[in-house]
Short mmCIF file of C-alpha atoms in Angstrom, two decimals:
data_model
loop_
_atom_site.label_atom_id
_atom_site.label_comp_id
_atom_site.label_asym_id
_atom_site.label_seq_id
_atom_site.Cartn_x
_atom_site.Cartn_y
_atom_site.Cartn_z
CA MET A 1 -40.94 21.26 37.85
CA SER A 2 -38.05 19.36 35.96
CA GLU A 3 -34.80 18.86 37.22
CA THR A 4 -32.20 20.75 34.91
CA PRO A 5 -28.71 19.68 35.69
CA ILE A 6 -26.42 22.59 36.15
CA TRP A 7 -24.38 21.75 33.93
CA ARG A 8 -27.19 22.06 31.37
CA ARG A 9 -27.58 25.38 32.88
CA ASP A 10 -23.68 26.68 32.60
CA PHE A 11 -23.67 25.50 29.06
CA PRO A 12 -27.08 26.10 27.49
CA TYR A 13 -25.97 24.39 24.14
CA THR A 14 -27.36 21.85 22.42
CA SER A 15 -26.29 20.15 18.56
CA ALA A 16 -27.56 17.65 16.48
CA GLY A 17 -26.72 14.13 17.59
CA GLU A 18 -25.19 15.05 20.84
CA GLU A 19 -28.01 12.34 22.56
CA GLY A 20 -25.30 9.78 20.96
CA VAL A 21 -24.94 7.11 18.54
CA THR A 22 -27.25 4.34 18.90
CA ARG A 23 -26.14 0.52 17.95
CA ARG A 24 -28.12 0.25 14.98
CA GLU A 25 -26.74 3.44 13.88
CA PHE A 26 -23.29 2.59 14.21
CA THR A 27 -23.61 -0.70 12.64
CA ARG A 28 -24.88 1.12 9.67
CA PHE A 29 -21.80 3.58 9.77
CA LEU A 30 -19.71 0.02 9.78
CA MET A 31 -21.43 -1.51 7.01
CA ALA A 32 -20.95 1.83 5.01
CA ALA A 33 -16.96 1.29 5.54
CA SER A 34 -17.16 -2.17 5.00
CA VAL A 35 -18.47 -1.56 1.70
CA ALA A 36 -16.53 0.86 1.26
CA ALA A 37 -13.14 -1.23 1.79
CA ALA A 38 -14.32 -3.73 -0.90
CA GLY A 39 -14.85 -0.91 -3.40
CA SER A 40 -11.54 0.45 -2.48
CA GLY A 41 -9.58 -3.00 -2.95
CA GLY A 42 -11.57 -3.59 -6.06
CA LEU A 43 -10.55 0.37 -7.71
CA MET A 44 -7.11 -0.56 -7.09
CA ALA A 45 -7.32 -4.25 -8.32
CA ILE A 46 -8.78 -2.50 -11.68
CA TRP A 47 -6.24 0.30 -11.56
CA ALA A 48 -3.02 -2.30 -10.87
CA GLN A 49 -4.91 -4.25 -14.02
CA LEU A 50 -5.33 -1.48 -16.83
CA ARG A 51 -2.15 0.92 -15.69
CA PRO A 52 0.35 0.78 -18.76
CA ILE A 53 3.73 0.65 -16.69
CA ASN A 54 7.00 2.41 -18.68
CA THR A 55 9.40 0.04 -19.21
CA GLY A 56 11.32 2.49 -21.46
CA GLU A 57 13.01 2.53 -25.07
CA ALA A 58 16.60 1.75 -25.22
CA ARG A 59 19.03 4.48 -25.13
CA PRO A 60 22.31 5.40 -23.84
CA VAL A 61 22.83 6.01 -20.46
CA ALA A 62 26.93 6.40 -19.85
CA GLU A 63 30.48 6.20 -21.73
CA LEU A 64 31.91 2.72 -19.94
CA ALA A 65 35.07 4.45 -19.82
CA GLU A 66 33.57 6.52 -17.47
CA ILE A 67 32.77 3.96 -14.90
CA PRO A 68 35.39 2.36 -12.64
CA ILE A 69 35.65 -1.22 -12.22
CA GLY A 70 33.25 -1.18 -8.49
CA GLY A 71 32.22 1.97 -8.72
CA SER A 72 28.24 3.35 -9.55
CA HIS A 73 27.36 5.87 -11.96
CA LEU A 74 23.34 8.02 -11.57
CA PHE A 75 20.97 7.99 -14.33
CA GLN A 76 17.47 8.56 -15.13
CA TYR A 77 15.18 5.83 -16.59
CA PRO A 78 12.83 5.09 -18.15
CA THR A 79 11.95 8.76 -17.62
CA ASP A 80 13.83 12.14 -16.80
CA ARG A 81 12.00 11.62 -13.39
CA ASP A 82 12.80 7.64 -12.38
CA PRO A 83 16.56 7.72 -10.43
CA ALA A 84 18.28 4.92 -11.53
CA ILE A 85 21.95 3.60 -10.02
CA LEU A 86 24.25 1.60 -12.69
CA LEU A 87 26.75 -0.45 -10.95
CA ARG A 88 30.18 -1.93 -12.71
CA LEU A 89 31.51 -4.87 -11.35
CA ALA A 90 33.81 -6.19 -12.87
CA GLU A 91 34.95 -5.46 -16.42
CA ASP A 92 32.41 -6.69 -18.35
CA GLU A 93 29.81 -7.09 -15.67
CA MET A 94 27.02 -4.32 -15.45
CA VAL A 95 23.82 -4.10 -13.75
CA ALA A 96 21.39 -1.17 -13.03
CA PHE A 97 18.68 -0.51 -10.90
CA SER A 98 15.62 1.86 -10.60
CA GLN A 99 17.07 4.03 -7.29
CA LYS A 100 13.46 3.38 -5.76
CA CYS A 101 13.05 1.61 -2.68
CA THR A 102 10.36 -0.67 -3.10
CA HIS A 103 9.34 0.49 0.77
CA LEU A 104 8.53 3.87 0.95
CA GLY A 105 10.15 5.06 -2.55
CA CYS A 106 13.50 6.51 -0.85
CA VAL A 107 16.64 6.78 -3.02
CA VAL A 108 18.93 3.75 -2.59
CA PHE A 109 22.70 4.16 -2.69
CA TRP A 110 25.56 1.78 -3.21
CA ASN A 111 27.68 0.92 -0.40
CA PRO A 112 30.76 -0.55 -2.41
CA GLU A 113 32.36 -1.50 0.99
CA ASP A 114 29.51 -4.35 1.81
CA THR A 115 28.97 -4.38 -1.61
CA VAL A 116 25.08 -3.86 -0.95
CA LEU A 117 22.23 -1.40 -2.08
CA GLU A 118 21.28 0.69 1.11
CA CYS A 119 18.01 2.75 1.75
CA PRO A 120 19.02 4.98 4.03
CA CYS A 121 15.43 6.09 5.51
CA HIS A 122 14.76 2.71 7.18
CA GLU A 123 17.67 0.68 6.69
CA GLY A 124 16.68 -1.42 4.12
CA PHE A 125 19.68 -3.36 2.09
CA PHE A 126 19.39 -5.22 -1.58
CA ASN A 127 21.96 -7.29 -3.07
CA LEU A 128 23.60 -7.03 -6.14
CA GLU A 129 21.08 -9.14 -8.10
CA GLY A 130 18.09 -6.24 -6.57
CA ARG A 131 16.41 -8.51 -4.08
CA PRO A 132 15.76 -7.40 -0.39
CA ILE A 133 18.17 -8.82 2.39
CA ALA A 134 17.15 -6.66 5.46
CA GLY A 135 15.39 -4.35 6.69
CA PRO A 136 11.43 -3.62 5.62
CA PRO A 137 11.39 -3.91 1.63
CA GLU A 138 9.90 -6.99 0.75
CA ARG A 139 10.24 -6.67 -3.11
CA PRO A 140 13.09 -6.23 -5.24
CA LEU A 141 14.02 -3.08 -6.51
CA GLY A 142 13.19 -2.58 -10.69
CA ARG A 143 15.56 -3.88 -12.62
CA ILE A 144 16.98 -2.61 -15.81
CA GLU A 145 18.24 -4.40 -18.87
CA LEU A 146 22.16 -3.01 -19.94
CA GLU A 147 24.10 -3.54 -23.30
CA VAL A 148 27.66 -2.09 -24.26
CA ARG A 149 27.74 -0.51 -27.52
CA ASP A 150 30.99 0.57 -29.38
CA GLY A 151 31.77 1.54 -25.53
CA THR A 152 28.69 2.87 -24.47
CA VAL A 153 26.78 1.81 -22.15
CA TRP A 154 22.78 1.60 -23.37
CA ALA A 155 19.71 0.77 -21.48
CA LEU A 156 17.47 -1.35 -22.91
CA GLY A 157 14.33 -1.52 -20.55
CA ALA A 158 12.88 -1.83 -17.27
CA ARG A 159 11.53 -5.13 -15.89
CA GLU A 160 10.17 -6.54 -12.51
CA GLY A 161 9.13 -4.03 -9.98
CA MET A 162 9.34 -0.89 -12.30
CA THR A 163 5.71 1.11 -12.12
CA MET B 1 -36.97 -9.94 28.34
CA ARG B 2 -37.28 -9.52 24.50
CA ARG B 3 -35.17 -6.31 24.94
CA VAL B 4 -32.61 -7.44 26.82
CA ARG B 5 -32.25 -10.23 24.00
CA ARG B 6 -32.20 -7.19 21.57
CA THR B 7 -29.59 -5.80 23.30
CA GLN B 8 -27.34 -8.81 23.47
CA VAL B 9 -28.23 -9.03 19.77
CA ALA B 10 -27.16 -5.24 18.84
CA THR B 11 -23.70 -6.03 20.87
CA ALA B 12 -23.30 -9.63 18.87
CA VAL B 13 -24.08 -8.26 15.43
CA MET B 14 -21.78 -4.88 16.13
CA VAL B 15 -18.85 -6.86 17.45
CA TYR B 16 -19.28 -9.11 14.92
CA VAL B 17 -19.13 -6.32 12.29
CA ILE B 18 -16.17 -4.71 13.33
CA LEU B 19 -14.29 -8.19 13.30
CA LEU B 20 -15.12 -8.05 9.77
CA LEU B 21 -14.33 -4.28 8.99
CA GLY B 22 -10.77 -5.38 10.78
CA LEU B 23 -10.11 -8.08 8.39
CA GLN B 24 -10.69 -5.93 5.45
CA LEU B 25 -8.53 -3.20 6.56
CA PHE B 26 -5.79 -5.96 6.67
CA LEU B 27 -7.09 -6.77 2.99
CA LEU B 28 -7.39 -3.56 1.59
CA ALA B 29 -3.53 -2.74 2.94
CA VAL B 30 -2.43 -6.39 0.96
CA ALA B 31 -4.37 -4.91 -2.40
CA ALA B 32 -2.36 -1.75 -1.64
CA GLU B 33 0.86 -3.49 -1.59
CA ALA B 34 -0.40 -5.51 -4.34
CA PHE B 35 -1.02 -2.86 -6.33
CA LEU B 36 2.35 -1.10 -5.97
CA ALA B 37 3.91 -4.23 -6.78
CA SER B 38 2.01 -4.42 -10.08
CA GLU B 39 0.36 -7.72 -9.08
CA PRO B 40 -2.85 -7.40 -10.20
CA GLY B 41 -3.51 -11.02 -9.48
CA LEU B 42 -3.03 -10.66 -5.87
CA ALA B 43 -5.33 -7.61 -5.78
CA TRP B 44 -8.23 -9.07 -7.20
CA GLY B 45 -7.99 -12.21 -4.50
CA ALA B 46 -8.08 -9.66 -2.07
CA THR B 47 -10.76 -8.02 -3.05
CA ALA B 48 -12.81 -10.78 -4.07
CA ILE B 49 -12.45 -11.82 -0.25
CA SER B 50 -13.08 -8.78 0.78
CA THR B 51 -16.51 -8.33 -1.21
CA VAL B 52 -17.66 -11.83 0.71
CA LEU B 53 -16.61 -10.31 4.00
CA ALA B 54 -18.92 -6.41 3.15
CA ALA B 55 -21.71 -9.28 1.98
CA GLY B 56 -21.64 -10.88 5.61
CA THR B 57 -21.45 -7.16 7.26
CA VAL B 58 -24.67 -6.29 5.10
CA GLY B 59 -26.11 -9.82 5.71
CA PHE B 60 -25.20 -9.15 9.82
CA TYR B 61 -26.66 -5.32 9.42
CA LEU B 62 -30.16 -6.55 7.78
CA TYR B 63 -30.69 -9.64 10.46
CA PHE B 64 -29.96 -6.79 12.80
CA ARG B 65 -32.74 -4.74 11.78
CA ARG B 66 -35.04 -7.77 11.83
CA ALA B 67 -34.42 -8.74 15.39
#
């Protein structure tokens, strides 16, 4: 007479694989995960190589007279879904950046008191060149080239970090 | 005796494969970061190393099957 455990009598249900996973099966699973990881990296590399980067076309984004010195102006560039910020640092000195934080994509804002661009999500800070100076971001903000034409500020194109 | 050795080989192979997979996960994070930064060169480098590690994993598994 076979000894049936008490728990088996109380719970007489079985399922496939309940005997456990052997080392060989587990190693096979790990091998598949390993190949999948390499393949995923390859797909990302191919995607990064082939995807087009929209650097935008030249278009007016603001009237110079409407932006006070030391102030900022929000606009969208290169598409209507890409928030950007323009900073007027001096009479004839302006810079513009993508507002997407390069950490996790939160919107950065201009902090005139500390003269930094600040990401409120994880306390990321960028200087006036768009370089990260504190917090988790490690890549610079996307920079937008500007030009003033007859009192109007034009965005000419985006570079560095614009995706 | 042979059974004990086989168990030891199985465990050793499993540990090696887990270590390699851990490295690959790190490389996958590197590739993802490179993708977000639009730096395909870095993504390709991480993928190349990851592929070598994957080949090592497959090699370990094949050795395990023969052992």
